[in-house]
Coordinates of C-alpha atoms and ligand atoms in Angstrom, one line a residue:
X1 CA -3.5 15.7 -14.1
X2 CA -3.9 11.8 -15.0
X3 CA -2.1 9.7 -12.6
X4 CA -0.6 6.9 -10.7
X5 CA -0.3 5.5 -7.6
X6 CA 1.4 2.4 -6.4
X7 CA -0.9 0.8 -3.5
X8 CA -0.2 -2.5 -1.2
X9 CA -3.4 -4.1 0.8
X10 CA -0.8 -5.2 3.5
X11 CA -0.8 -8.5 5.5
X12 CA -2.9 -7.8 8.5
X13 CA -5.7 -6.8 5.7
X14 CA -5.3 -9.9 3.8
X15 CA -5.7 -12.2 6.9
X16 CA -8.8 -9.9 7.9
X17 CA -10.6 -10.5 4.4
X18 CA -10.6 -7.3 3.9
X19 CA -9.5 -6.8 0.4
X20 CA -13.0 -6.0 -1.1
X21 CA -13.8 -3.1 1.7
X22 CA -10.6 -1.3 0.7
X23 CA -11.1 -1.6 -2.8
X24 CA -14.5 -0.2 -2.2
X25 CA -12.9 2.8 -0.2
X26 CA -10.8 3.0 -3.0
X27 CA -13.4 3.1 -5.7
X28 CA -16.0 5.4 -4.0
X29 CA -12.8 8.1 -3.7
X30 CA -13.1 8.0 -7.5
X31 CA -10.0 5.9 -8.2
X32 CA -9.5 3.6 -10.9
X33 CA -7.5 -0.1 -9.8
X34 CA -6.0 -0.8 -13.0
X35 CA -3.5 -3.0 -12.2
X36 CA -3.9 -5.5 -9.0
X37 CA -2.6 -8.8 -7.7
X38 CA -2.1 -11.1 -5.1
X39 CA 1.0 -12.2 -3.9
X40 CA 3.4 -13.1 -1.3
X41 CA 6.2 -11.1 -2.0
X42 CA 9.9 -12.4 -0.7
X43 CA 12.7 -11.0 2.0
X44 CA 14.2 -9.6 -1.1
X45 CA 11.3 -8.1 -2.4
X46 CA 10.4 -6.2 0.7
X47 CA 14.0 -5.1 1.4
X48 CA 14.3 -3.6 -2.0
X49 CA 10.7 -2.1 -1.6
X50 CA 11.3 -0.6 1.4
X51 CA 14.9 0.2 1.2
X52 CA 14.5 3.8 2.0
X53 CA 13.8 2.6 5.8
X54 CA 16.7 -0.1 6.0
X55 CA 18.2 2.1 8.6
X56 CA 15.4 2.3 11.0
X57 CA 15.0 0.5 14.2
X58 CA 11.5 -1.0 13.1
X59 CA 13.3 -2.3 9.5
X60 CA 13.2 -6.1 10.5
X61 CA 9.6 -5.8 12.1
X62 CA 8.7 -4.2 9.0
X63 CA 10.3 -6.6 6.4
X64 CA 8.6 -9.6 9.0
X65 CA 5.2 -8.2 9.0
X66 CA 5.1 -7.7 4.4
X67 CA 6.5 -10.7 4.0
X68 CA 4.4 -13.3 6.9
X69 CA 1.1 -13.2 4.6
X70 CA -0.5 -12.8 1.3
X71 CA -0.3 -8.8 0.2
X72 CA -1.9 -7.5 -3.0
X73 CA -0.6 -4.8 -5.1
X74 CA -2.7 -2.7 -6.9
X75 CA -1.8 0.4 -9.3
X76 CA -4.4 3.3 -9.1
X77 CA -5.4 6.0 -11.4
X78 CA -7.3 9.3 -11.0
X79 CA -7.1 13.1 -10.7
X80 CA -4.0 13.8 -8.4
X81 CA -4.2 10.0 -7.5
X82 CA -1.3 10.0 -5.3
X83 CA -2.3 12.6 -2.8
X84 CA -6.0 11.4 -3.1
X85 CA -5.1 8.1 -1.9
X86 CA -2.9 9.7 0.9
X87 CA -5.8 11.2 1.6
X88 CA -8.3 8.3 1.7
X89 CA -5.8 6.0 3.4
X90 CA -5.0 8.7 6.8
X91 CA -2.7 9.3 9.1
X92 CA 0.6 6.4 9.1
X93 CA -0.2 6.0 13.1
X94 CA -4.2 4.6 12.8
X95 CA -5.0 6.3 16.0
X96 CA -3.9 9.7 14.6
X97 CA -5.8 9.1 11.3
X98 CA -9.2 11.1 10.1
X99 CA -12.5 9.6 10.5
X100 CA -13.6 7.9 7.4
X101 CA -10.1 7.3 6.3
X102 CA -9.2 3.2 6.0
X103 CA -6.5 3.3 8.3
X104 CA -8.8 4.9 10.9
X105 CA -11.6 2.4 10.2
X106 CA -9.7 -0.7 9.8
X107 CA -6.1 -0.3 10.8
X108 CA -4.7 -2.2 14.0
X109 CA -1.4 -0.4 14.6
X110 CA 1.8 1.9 13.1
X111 CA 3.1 -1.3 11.8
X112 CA -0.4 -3.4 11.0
X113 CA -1.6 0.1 9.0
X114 CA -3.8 -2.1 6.6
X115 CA -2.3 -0.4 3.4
X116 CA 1.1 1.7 1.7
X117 CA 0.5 4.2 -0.8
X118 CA 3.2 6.1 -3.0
X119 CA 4.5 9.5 -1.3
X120 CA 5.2 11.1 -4.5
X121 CA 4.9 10.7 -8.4
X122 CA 8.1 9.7 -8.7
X123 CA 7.9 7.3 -5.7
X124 CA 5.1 5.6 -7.5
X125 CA 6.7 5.4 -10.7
X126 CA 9.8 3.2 -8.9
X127 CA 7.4 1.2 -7.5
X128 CA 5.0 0.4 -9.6
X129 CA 7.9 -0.9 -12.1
X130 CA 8.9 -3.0 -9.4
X131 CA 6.0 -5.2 -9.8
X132 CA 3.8 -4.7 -12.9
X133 CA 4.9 -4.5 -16.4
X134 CA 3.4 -2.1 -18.9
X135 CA 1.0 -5.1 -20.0
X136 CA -0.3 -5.9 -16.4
X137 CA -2.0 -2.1 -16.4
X138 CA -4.9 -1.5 -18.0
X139 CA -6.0 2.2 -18.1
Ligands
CMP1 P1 4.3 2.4 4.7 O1 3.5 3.5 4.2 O2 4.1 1.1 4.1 O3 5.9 2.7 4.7 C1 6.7 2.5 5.8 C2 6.1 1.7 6.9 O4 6.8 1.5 8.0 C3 4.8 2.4 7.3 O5 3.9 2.2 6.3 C4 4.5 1.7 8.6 O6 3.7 0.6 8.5 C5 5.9 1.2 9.0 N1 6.3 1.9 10.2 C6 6.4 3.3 10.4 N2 6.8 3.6 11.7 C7 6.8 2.4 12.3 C8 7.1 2.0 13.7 N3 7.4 2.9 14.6 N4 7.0 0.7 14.0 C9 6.7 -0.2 13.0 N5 6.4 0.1 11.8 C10 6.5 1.4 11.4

């Protein structure tokens, strides 16, 4: 079916000038960006984002690293576009990642992985809301 995903170009991508090659990995996979902007998002906004992880050892690296640069946020569409962009993105760990995938091509590290993509519908759902309104997407 029709769906969403909720995408972040991440930090080390941003400083790299690397938006416009992910997009374009994006696009050629047959996704849709119908939503996307650029923003330095806050402490609180990564906390709350990434919540899920606030017990891990790497939480404070983490919450660093999404807020220490410009991110941009982006809300895809296409066939199964959550596991498609799991797919195009690769392996969390760059060096474990498939050929051809972004994180393999452009990643620097577990941390510096380039970009974030939902793990599930209702992942995406959460948080997309956390950043666009209805009116920001365009389908
Ligand atoms: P992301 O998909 O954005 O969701 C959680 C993030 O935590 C993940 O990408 C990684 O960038 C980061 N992460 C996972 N494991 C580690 C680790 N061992 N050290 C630092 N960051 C990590």
């Amino acid at each position: 079916a029709l769906e969403r995903t909720f995408s972040i170009i991440k930090p080390d991508a941003t400083a790299r000038n690397l938006t416009g090659k992910v997009n374009a990995m994006i696009e050629a996979a047959g996704l849709r960006i119908v939503a996307q902007k650029r923003i330095r998002m806050t402490r609180g906004q990564a906390e709350t984002f990434y919540a899920v992880h606030s017990a891990r050892p790497f939480f404070g690296e983490l919450v660093d690293f999404m807020t220490s640069g410009p991110v941009v946020v982006q809300v895809l569409e296409g066939e199964g576009a959550v596991a498609k962009y799991r797919e195009v993105m690769g392996a969390t760990d760059p060096s474990k990642a498939d050929a051809g995938t972004i994180r393999k091509e452009l990643a620097l590290s577990i941390g510096e992985n380039t970009v974030h993509g939902s793990d599930a519908p209702e992942t995406a759902a959460i948080e997309i809301a956390q950043f666009f309104s209805g009116n920001e997407i365009v389908g």
